[in-house]
CSV table of C-alpha atoms and ligand atoms in Angstrom, one decimal:
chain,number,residue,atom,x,y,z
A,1,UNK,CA,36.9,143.9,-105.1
A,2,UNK,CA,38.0,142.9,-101.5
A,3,UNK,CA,34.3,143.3,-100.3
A,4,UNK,CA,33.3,140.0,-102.5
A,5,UNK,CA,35.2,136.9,-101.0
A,6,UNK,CA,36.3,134.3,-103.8
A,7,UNK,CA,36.1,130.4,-103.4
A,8,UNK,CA,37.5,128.2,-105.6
A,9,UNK,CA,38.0,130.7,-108.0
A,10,UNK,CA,34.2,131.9,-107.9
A,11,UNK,CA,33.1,135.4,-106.5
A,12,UNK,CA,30.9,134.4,-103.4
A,13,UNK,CA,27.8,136.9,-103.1
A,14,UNK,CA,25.7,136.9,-99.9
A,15,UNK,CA,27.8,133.9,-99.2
A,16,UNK,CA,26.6,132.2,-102.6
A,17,UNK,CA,28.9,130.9,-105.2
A,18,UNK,CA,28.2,132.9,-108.2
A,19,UNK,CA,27.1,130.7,-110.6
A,20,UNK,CA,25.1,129.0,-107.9
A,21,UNK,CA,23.5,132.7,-107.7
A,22,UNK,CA,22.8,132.6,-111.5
A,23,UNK,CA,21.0,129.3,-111.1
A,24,UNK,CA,18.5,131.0,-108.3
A,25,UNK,CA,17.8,133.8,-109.8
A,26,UNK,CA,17.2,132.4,-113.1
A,27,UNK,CA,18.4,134.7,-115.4
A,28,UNK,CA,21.0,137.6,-116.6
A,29,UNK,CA,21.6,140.2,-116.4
A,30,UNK,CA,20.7,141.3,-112.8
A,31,UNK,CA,21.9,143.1,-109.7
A,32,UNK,CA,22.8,141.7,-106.6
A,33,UNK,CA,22.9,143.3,-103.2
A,34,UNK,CA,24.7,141.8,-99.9
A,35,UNK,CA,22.8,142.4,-97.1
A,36,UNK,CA,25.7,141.5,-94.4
A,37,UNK,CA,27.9,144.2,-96.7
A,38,UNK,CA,25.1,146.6,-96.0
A,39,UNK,CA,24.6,145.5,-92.5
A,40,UNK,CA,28.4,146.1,-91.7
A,41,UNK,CA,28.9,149.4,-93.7
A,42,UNK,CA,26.4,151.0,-91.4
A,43,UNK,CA,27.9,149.0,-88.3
A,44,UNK,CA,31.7,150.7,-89.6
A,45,UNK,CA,30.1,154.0,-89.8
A,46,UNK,CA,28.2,154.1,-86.7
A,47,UNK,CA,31.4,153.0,-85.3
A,48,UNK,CA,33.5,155.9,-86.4
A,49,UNK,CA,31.1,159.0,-85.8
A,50,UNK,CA,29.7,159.8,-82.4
A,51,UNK,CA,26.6,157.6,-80.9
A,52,UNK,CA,24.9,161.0,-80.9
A,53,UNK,CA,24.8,161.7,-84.2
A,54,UNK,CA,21.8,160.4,-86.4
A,55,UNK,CA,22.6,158.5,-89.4
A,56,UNK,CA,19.6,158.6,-92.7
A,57,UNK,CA,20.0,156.8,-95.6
A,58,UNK,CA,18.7,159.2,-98.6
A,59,UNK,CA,16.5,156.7,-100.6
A,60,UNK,CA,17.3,157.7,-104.3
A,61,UNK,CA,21.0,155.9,-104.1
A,62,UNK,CA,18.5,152.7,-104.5
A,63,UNK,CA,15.1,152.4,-103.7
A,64,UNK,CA,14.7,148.7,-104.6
A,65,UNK,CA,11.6,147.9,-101.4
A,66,UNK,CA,13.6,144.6,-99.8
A,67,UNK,CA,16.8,146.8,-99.4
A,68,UNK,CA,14.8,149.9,-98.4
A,69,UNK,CA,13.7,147.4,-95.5
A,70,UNK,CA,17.0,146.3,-94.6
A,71,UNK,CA,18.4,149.8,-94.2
A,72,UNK,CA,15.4,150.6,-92.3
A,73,UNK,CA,16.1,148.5,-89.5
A,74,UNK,CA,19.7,150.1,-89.4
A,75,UNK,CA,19.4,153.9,-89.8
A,76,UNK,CA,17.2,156.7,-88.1
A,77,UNK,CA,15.8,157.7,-90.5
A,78,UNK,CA,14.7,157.7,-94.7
A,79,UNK,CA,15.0,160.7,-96.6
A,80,UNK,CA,12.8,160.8,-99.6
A,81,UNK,CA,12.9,162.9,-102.4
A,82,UNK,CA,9.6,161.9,-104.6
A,83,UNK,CA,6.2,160.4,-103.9
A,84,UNK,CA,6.8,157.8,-105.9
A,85,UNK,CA,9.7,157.2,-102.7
A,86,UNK,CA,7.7,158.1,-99.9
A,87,UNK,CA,5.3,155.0,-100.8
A,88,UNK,CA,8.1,153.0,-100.6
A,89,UNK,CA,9.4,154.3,-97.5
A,90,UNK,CA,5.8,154.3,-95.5
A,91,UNK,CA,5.2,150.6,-97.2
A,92,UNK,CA,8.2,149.1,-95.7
A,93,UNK,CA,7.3,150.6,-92.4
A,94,UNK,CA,9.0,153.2,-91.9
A,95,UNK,CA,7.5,155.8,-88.7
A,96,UNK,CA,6.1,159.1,-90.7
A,97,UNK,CA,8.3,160.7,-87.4
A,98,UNK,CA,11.3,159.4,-89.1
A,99,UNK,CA,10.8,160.4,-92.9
A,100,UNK,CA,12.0,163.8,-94.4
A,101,UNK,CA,11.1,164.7,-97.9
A,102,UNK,CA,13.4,167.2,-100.3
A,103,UNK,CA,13.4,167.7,-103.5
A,104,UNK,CA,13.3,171.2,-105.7
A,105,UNK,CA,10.3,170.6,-107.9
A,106,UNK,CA,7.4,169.2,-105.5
A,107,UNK,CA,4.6,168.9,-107.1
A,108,UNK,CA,1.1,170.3,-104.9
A,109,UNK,CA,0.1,166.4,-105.0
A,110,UNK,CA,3.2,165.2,-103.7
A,111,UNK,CA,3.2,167.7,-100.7
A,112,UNK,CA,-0.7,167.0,-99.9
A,113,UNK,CA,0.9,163.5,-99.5
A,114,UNK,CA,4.2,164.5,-97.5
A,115,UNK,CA,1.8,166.7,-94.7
A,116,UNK,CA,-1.0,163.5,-95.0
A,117,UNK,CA,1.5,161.2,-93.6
A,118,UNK,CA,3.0,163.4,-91.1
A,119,UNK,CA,6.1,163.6,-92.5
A,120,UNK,CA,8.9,165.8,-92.5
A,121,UNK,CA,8.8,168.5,-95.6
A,122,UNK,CA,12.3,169.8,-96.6
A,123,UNK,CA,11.2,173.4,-97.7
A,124,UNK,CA,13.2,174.3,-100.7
A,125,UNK,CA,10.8,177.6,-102.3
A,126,UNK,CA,8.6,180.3,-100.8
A,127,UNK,CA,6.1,178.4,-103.2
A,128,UNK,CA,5.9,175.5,-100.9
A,129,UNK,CA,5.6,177.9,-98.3
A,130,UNK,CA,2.3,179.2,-99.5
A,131,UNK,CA,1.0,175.6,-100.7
A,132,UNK,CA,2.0,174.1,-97.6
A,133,UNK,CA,-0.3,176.7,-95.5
A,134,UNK,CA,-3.1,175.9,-97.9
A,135,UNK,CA,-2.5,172.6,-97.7
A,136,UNK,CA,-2.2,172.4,-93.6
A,137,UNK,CA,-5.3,174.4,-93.7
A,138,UNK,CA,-7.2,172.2,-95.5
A,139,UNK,CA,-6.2,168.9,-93.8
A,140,UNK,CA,-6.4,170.4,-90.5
A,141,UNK,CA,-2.8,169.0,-90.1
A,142,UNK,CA,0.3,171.6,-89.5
A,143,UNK,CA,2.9,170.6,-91.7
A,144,UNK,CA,6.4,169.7,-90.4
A,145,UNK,CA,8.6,171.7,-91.9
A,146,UNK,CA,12.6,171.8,-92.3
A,147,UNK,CA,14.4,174.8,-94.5
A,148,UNK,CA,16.9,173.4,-97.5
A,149,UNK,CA,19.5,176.4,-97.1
A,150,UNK,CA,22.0,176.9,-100.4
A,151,UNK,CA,24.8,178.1,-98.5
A,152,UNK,CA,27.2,180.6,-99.4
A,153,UNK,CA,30.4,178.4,-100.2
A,154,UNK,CA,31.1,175.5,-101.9
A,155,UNK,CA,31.4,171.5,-101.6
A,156,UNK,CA,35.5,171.5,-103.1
A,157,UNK,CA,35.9,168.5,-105.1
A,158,UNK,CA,32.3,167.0,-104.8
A,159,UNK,CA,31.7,165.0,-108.2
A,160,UNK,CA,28.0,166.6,-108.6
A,161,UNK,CA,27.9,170.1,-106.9
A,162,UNK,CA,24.3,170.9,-105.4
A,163,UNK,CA,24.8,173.7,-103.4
A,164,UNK,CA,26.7,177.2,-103.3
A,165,UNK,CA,25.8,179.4,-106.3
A,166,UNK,CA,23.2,179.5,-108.3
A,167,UNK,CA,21.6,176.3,-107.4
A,168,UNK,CA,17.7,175.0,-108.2
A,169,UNK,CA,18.5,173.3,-104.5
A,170,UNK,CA,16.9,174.9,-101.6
A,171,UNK,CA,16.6,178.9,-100.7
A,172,UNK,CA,20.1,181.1,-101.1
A,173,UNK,CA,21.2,181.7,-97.7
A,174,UNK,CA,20.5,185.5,-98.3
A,175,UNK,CA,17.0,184.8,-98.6
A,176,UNK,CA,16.1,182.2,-95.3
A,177,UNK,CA,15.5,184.8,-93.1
A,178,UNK,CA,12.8,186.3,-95.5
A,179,UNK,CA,11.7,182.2,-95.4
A,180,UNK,CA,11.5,181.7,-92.0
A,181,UNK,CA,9.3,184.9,-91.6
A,182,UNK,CA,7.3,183.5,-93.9
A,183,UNK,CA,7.1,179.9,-92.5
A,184,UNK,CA,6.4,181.5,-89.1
A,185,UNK,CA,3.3,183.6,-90.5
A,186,UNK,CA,1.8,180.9,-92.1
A,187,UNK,CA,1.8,178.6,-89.0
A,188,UNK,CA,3.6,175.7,-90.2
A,189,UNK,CA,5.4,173.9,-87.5
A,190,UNK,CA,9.0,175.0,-88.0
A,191,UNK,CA,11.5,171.8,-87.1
A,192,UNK,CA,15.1,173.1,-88.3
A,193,UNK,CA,17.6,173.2,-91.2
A,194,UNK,CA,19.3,171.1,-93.9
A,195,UNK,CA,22.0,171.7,-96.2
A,196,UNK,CA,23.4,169.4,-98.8
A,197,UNK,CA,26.1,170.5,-100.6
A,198,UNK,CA,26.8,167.7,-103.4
A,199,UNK,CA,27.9,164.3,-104.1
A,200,UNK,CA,30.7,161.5,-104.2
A,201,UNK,CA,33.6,163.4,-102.2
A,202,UNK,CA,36.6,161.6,-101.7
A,203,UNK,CA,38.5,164.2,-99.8
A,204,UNK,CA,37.6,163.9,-95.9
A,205,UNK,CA,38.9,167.2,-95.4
A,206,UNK,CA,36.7,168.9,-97.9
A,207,UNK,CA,33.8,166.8,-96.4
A,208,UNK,CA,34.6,167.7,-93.0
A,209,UNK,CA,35.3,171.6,-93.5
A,210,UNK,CA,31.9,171.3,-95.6
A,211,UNK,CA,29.9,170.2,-92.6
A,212,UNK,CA,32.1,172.7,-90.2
A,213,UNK,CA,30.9,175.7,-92.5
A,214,UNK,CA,27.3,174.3,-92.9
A,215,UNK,CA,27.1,174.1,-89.3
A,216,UNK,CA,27.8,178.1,-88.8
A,217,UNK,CA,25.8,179.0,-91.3
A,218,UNK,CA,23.1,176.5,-89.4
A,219,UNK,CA,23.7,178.8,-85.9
A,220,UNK,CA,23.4,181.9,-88.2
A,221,UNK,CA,20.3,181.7,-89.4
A,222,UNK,CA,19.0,180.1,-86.5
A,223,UNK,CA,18.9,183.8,-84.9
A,224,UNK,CA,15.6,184.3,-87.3
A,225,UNK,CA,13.9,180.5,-86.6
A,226,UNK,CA,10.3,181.2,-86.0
A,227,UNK,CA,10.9,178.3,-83.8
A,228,UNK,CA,13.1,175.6,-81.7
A,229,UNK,CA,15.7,173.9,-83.8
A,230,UNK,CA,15.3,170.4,-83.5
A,231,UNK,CA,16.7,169.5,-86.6
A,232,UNK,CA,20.1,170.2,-88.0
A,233,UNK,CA,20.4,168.2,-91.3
A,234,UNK,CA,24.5,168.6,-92.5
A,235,UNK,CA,24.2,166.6,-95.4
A,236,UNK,CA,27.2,163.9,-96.2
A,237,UNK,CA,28.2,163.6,-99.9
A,238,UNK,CA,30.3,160.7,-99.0
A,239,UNK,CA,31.8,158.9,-102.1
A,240,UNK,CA,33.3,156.0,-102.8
A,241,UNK,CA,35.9,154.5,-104.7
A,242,UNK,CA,34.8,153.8,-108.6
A,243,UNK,CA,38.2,154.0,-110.4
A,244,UNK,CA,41.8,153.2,-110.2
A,245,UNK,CA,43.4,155.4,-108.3
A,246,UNK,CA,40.5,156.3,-106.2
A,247,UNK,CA,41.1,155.7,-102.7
A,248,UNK,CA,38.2,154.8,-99.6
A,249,UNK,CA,37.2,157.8,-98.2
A,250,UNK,CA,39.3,158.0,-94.0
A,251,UNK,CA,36.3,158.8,-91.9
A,252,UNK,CA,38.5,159.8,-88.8
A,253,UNK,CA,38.9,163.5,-89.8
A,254,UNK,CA,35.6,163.9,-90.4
A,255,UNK,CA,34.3,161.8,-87.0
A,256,UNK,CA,36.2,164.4,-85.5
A,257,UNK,CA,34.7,167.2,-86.8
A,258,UNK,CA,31.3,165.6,-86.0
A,259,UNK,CA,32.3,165.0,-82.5
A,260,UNK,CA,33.1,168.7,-82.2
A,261,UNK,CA,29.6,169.9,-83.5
A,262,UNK,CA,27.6,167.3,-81.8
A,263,UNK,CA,29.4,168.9,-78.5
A,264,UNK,CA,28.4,172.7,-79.8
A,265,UNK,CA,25.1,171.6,-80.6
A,266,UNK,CA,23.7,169.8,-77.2
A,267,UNK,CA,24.8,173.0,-75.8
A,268,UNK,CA,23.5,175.7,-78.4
A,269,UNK,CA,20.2,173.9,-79.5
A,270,UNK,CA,19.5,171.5,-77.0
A,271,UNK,CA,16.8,170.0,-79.1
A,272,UNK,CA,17.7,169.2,-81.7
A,273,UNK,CA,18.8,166.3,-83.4
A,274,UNK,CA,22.1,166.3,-85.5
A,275,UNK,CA,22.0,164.3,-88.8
A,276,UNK,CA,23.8,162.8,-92.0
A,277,UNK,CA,22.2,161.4,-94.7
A,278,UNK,CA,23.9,159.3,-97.0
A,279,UNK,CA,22.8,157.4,-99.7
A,280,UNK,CA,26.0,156.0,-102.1
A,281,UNK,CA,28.1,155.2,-99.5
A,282,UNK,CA,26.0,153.5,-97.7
A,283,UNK,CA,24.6,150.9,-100.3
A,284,UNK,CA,27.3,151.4,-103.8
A,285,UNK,CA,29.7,149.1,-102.3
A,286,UNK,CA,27.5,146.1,-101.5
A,287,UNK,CA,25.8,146.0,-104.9
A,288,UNK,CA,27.2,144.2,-108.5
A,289,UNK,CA,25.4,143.8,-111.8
A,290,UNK,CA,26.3,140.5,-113.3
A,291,UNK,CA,25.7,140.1,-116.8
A,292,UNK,CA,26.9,136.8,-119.3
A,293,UNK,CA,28.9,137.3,-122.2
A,294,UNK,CA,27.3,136.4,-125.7
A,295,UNK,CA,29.9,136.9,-128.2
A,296,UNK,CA,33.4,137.2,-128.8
A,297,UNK,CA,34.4,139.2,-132.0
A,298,UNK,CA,37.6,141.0,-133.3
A,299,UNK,CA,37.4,143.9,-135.3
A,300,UNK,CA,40.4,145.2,-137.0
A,301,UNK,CA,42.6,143.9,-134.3
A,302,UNK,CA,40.4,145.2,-131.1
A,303,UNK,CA,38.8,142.3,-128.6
A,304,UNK,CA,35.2,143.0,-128.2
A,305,UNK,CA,33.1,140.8,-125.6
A,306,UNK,CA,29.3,141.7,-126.3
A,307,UNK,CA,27.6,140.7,-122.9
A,308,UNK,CA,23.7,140.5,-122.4
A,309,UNK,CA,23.6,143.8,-120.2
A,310,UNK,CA,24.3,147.4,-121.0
A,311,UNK,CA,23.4,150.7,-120.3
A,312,UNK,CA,20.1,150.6,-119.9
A,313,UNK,CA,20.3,148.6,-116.7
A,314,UNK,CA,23.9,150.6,-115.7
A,315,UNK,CA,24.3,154.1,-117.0
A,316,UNK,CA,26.6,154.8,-114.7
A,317,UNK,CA,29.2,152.1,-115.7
A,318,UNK,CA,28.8,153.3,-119.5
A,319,UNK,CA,30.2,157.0,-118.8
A,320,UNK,CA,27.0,158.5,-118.8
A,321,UNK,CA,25.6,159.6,-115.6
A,322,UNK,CA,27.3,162.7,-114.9
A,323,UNK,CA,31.0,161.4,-115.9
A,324,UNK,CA,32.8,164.1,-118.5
A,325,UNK,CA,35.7,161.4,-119.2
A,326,UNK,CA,34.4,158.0,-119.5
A,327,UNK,CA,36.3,155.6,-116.8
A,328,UNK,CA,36.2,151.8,-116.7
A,329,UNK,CA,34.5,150.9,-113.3
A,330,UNK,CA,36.2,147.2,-111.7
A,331,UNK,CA,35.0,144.6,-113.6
A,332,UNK,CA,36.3,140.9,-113.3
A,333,UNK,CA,34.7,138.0,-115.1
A,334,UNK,CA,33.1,136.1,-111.8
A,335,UNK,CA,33.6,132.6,-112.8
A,336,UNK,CA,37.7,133.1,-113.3
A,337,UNK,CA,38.7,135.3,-110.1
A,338,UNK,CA,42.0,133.4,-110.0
A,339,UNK,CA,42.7,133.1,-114.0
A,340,UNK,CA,45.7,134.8,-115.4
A,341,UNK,CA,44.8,138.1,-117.2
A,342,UNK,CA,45.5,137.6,-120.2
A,343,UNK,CA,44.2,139.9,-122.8
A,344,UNK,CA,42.8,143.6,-123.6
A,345,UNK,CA,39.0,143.7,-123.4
A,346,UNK,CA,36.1,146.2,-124.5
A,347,UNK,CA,33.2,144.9,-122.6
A,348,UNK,CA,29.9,146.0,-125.1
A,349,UNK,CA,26.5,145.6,-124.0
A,350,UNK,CA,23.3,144.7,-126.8
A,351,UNK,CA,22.5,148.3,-127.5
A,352,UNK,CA,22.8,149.9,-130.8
A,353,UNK,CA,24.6,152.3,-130.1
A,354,UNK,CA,28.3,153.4,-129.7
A,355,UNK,CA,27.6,154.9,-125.7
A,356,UNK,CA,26.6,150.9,-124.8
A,357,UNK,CA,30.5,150.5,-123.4
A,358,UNK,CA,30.8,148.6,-119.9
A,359,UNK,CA,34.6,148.4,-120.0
A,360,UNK,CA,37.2,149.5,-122.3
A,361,UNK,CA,40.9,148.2,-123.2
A,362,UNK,CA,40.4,146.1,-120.1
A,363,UNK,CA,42.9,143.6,-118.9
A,364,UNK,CA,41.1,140.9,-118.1
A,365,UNK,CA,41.6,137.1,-118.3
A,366,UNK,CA,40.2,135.1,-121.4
A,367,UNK,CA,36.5,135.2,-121.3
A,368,UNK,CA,34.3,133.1,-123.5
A,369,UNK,CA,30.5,133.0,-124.6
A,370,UNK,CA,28.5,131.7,-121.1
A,371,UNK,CA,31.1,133.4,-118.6
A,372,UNK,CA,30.2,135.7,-116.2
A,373,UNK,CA,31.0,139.3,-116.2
A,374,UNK,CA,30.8,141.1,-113.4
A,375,UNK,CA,30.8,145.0,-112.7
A,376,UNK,CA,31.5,146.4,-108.8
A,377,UNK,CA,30.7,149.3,-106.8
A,378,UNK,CA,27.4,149.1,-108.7
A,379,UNK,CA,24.6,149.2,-105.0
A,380,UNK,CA,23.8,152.9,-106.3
A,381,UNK,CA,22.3,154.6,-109.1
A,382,UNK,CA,22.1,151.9,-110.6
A,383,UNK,CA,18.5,149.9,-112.3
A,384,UNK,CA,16.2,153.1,-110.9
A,385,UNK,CA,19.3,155.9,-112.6
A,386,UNK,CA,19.5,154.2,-116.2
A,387,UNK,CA,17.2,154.5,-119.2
A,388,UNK,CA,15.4,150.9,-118.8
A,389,UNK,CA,13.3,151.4,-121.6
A,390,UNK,CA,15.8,152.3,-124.5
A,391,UNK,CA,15.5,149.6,-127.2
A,392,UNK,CA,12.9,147.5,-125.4
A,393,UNK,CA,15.2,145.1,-123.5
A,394,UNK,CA,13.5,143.8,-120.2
A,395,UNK,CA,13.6,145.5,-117.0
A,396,UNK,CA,16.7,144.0,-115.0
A,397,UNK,CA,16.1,141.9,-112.0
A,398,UNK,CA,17.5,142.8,-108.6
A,399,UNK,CA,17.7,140.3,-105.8
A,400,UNK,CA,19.1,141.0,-102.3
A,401,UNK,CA,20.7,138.1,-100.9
B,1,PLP,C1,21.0,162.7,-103.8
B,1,PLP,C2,20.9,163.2,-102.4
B,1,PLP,C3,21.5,162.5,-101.3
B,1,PLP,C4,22.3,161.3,-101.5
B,1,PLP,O1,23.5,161.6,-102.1
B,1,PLP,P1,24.7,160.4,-102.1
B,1,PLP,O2,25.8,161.0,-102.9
B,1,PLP,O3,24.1,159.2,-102.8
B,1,PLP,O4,25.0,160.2,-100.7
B,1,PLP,C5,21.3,163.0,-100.1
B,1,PLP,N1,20.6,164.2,-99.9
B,1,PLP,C6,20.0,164.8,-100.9
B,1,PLP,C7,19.2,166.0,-100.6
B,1,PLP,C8,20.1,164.4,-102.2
B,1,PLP,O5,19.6,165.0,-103.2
C-alpha cells in the first residue's frame, strides 16, 4: 500500500525497516500503528473541510490508550460509546467539555459515570431520559445532554446501515419532539442533536446528500429544542478502501456540502458547534497486523501458507465482521516488497477451524517459513473487534511507532 514506503525491498513502518520492527517489538504477530500516517490523515482532512467545522474521532475504530493520545492532540473532540472507553478517554487527558458518549444500551452505571465526569450524554431512549433526571438529581449535577435522532431516510450504500428504519440507534425522528419535551421537563441541560447514519461509505455523494438531509432534519426538530442548539453532530461514515476495486473516498463534494451548512448554521443556530466524527478513516489506513509464516504445505494441488496470526487478532481480514462475501484485504509479504509474484496463495492462520482465512488464491511472491506477512488497512476494528480469546492464543501486541 502506497501509505507504507519500501527500502531495499523492506516495508518501512514509522520509518523502521520491518524486520528491524520485529526485532523491537519482540515478537509476532502484532499490529503496528504510524503515528506521522495518523498525524497527516487528520492534517489532509482538516485541509479539505472548512476550519469551522469540528472534527471527533469516535473511539471504537481503536481504542488502543497511546493512539487514543495521539489523536487527542489532533481532533476536538472523543466520542465514546462504553465506560470501559470513557476511562480511556478521561485517562489520556481528554477535557470532560470535549467527550460525548452514545451508545443504545447504556447501562444506569455507565451514565452515573458519563454525568460524574461532566460529559456529554448522546440520549438514545426516553429510558435514559428518566435515569438521567434521577441521576442529575442525585449528584446535584445536570446532565449534558445531546438527542441521537434516527432519521427518516437512509445512508445509500453505507457497508453497515445504523440509521433510517427500524433501528436500536437513537429515537425515530417521529418521536424527538415527544423527547425533547421530555428532556426539557426533567431539567437536563439540553446541548443539541446527532445523527449517524452508518459506516464505511465510499460514495462522496451519498455521504454528502446524507449530511445535507441530516442537516434539515437537524433545523426541523430544532423548532421543539427545550433549549439553544449548540451542538449539531452530522455523523461521517467515511470509509476506506479494503478491496480491489475500491477507490479513496474524493472529499471535495462533500467539503462542499459542509462549507454550505457551516454557512447556514452560523446564521440559524449561532451557537452551536458543527461536528463530524470519524473513527475508520481516520486511523484504518495507518494501521497493519504483521504476522510470520510457519509452514508451507500443499494439499491436493492448493498452496497453503499457515502464518502465526489469525482471526482472533483480525476478524475483519477473515470475512467475518459484517462482510456477506468474504474478500482478500492487501496483503504483501513485508520482507520481499520488490520480489516477483510468483505463485497463488491461501494465507491460513493457527485456528482450528475453516473461517481462520487471512487471504485466499492470493498472488503473491514465494514466501517461506520466517517471512513476514503483512495485512493493510488494518488501524480499525482490529485487536479490540476480534474474538481474542477463541482457542487460547495470546492477546496480540500493538505498538505505535
Ligand atoms: C461506530 C460509530 C462511529 C465510527 O464509525 P466509523 O465507520 O469507524 O467512522 C461513529 N459514530 C457512532 C455513533 C458510531 O457508532
Amino acid at each position: 500500500m502506497k501509505q507504507f514506503p519500501v527500502h531495499n525491498g523492506e516495508l518501512v513502518v514509522g520509518g523502521i525497516p520491518l524486520k528491524q520492527l520485529v526485532a523491537r517489538v519482540g515478537c509476532t504477530p502484532f499490529y503496528a500503528y504510524d503515528r506521522a500516517l495518523l498525524s497527516r490523515r487528520v492534517e489532509e482532512l482538516r485541509a479539505a473541510l472548512p476550519t469551522r467545522l469540528k472534527l471527533h474521532y469516535a473511539m471504537k475504530a481503536n481504542p488502543m490508550p497511546a493512539l487514543v493520545a495521539h489523536m487527542a492532540a489532533r481532533v476536538d473532540g472523543m466520542d465514546v460509546a462504553s465506560g470501559g472507553e470513557l476511562k480511556i478517554a478521561l485517562d489520556v487527558g481528554v477535557a470532560p467539555k470535549d467527550i460525548s458518549f452514545a451508545g443504545p444500551g447504556k447501562t444506569e452505571t455507565e451514565l452515573q459515570q458519563a454525568v460524574a465526569s461532566g460529559v456529554l450524554v448522546i440520549v438514545e431512549s426516553f429510558r435514559e431520559v428518566s435515569l438521567l433526571a434521577a441521576i442529575s438529581k442525585m449528584l446535584g449535577l445536570p446532565a449534558r445532554v445531546a438527542v441521537r435522532i434516527n432519521p427518516d431516510f437512509e445512508l445509500k450504500s453505507a457497508g453497515m446501515k445504523m440509521g433510517g428504519g427500524p433501528k436500536p440507534f437513537g429515537v425515530d425522528a417521529a418521536r424527538v419532539p415527544d423527547l425533547l419535551k421530555s428532556i426539557g421537563e426533567a431539567g437536563l441541560a439540553f446541548e443539541g442533536f446527532h445523527i449517524f447514519v452508518g459506516s464505511q461509505n465510499l460514495r462522496a455523494g451519498a455521504i454528502a446528500e446524507a449530511l445535507r438531509k441530516s442537516y434539515t432534519l437537524v433545523t426541523e426538530l430544532a423548532a421543539y429544542a427545550p433549549g439553544p442548539i449548540k451542538l449539531i453532530n452530522l455523523g461521517g461514515g467515511f470509509g476506506i478502501p479494503y478491496f480491489p476495486g475500491e477507490q479513496s473516498l474524493d472529499l471535495t463534494p462533500i467539503g462542499t456540502v459542509m462549507t454550505t451548512l457551516v454557512e447556514e448554521a452560523s446564521k440559524a443556530f449561532p451557537q452551536a458547534e458543527l461536528v463530524i466524527e470519524l473513527g475508520r478513516y481516520l486511523v484504518g489506513e495507518s494501521g497493519l497486523y504483521v504476522s510470520r509464516v510457519l509452514d508451507r504445505k500443499v494439499s491436493n494441488g492448493e498452496l497453503f501458507l499457515v502464518i502465526d496470526g489469525g482471526m482472533h487478532h483480525h476478524l475483519a481480514a477473515s470475512g467475518n465482521f459484517g462482510q456477506v462475501l468474504r474478500k482478500n484485504f492487501p496483503v504483501a509479504i513485508g520482507s520481499r516488497m520488490h520480489a516477483i509474484k510468483a505463485e497463488a496463495v491461501t494465507i491460513v492462520g493457527p485456528l482450528c477451524t475453516p473461517l481462520d482465512i487471512l487471504a485466499e488464491r492470493m498472488v503473491l511472491p514465494r514466501g517461506e517459513p520466517g517471512d513476514l506477512v503483512v495485512i493493510f488497512q488494518s488501524g480499525a476494528y482490529g485487536a479490540t473487534a476480534s474474538p481474542q480469546a477463541f482457542l487460547g492464543h495470546p492477546p496480540v501486541v500493538e505498538v505505535l511507532v
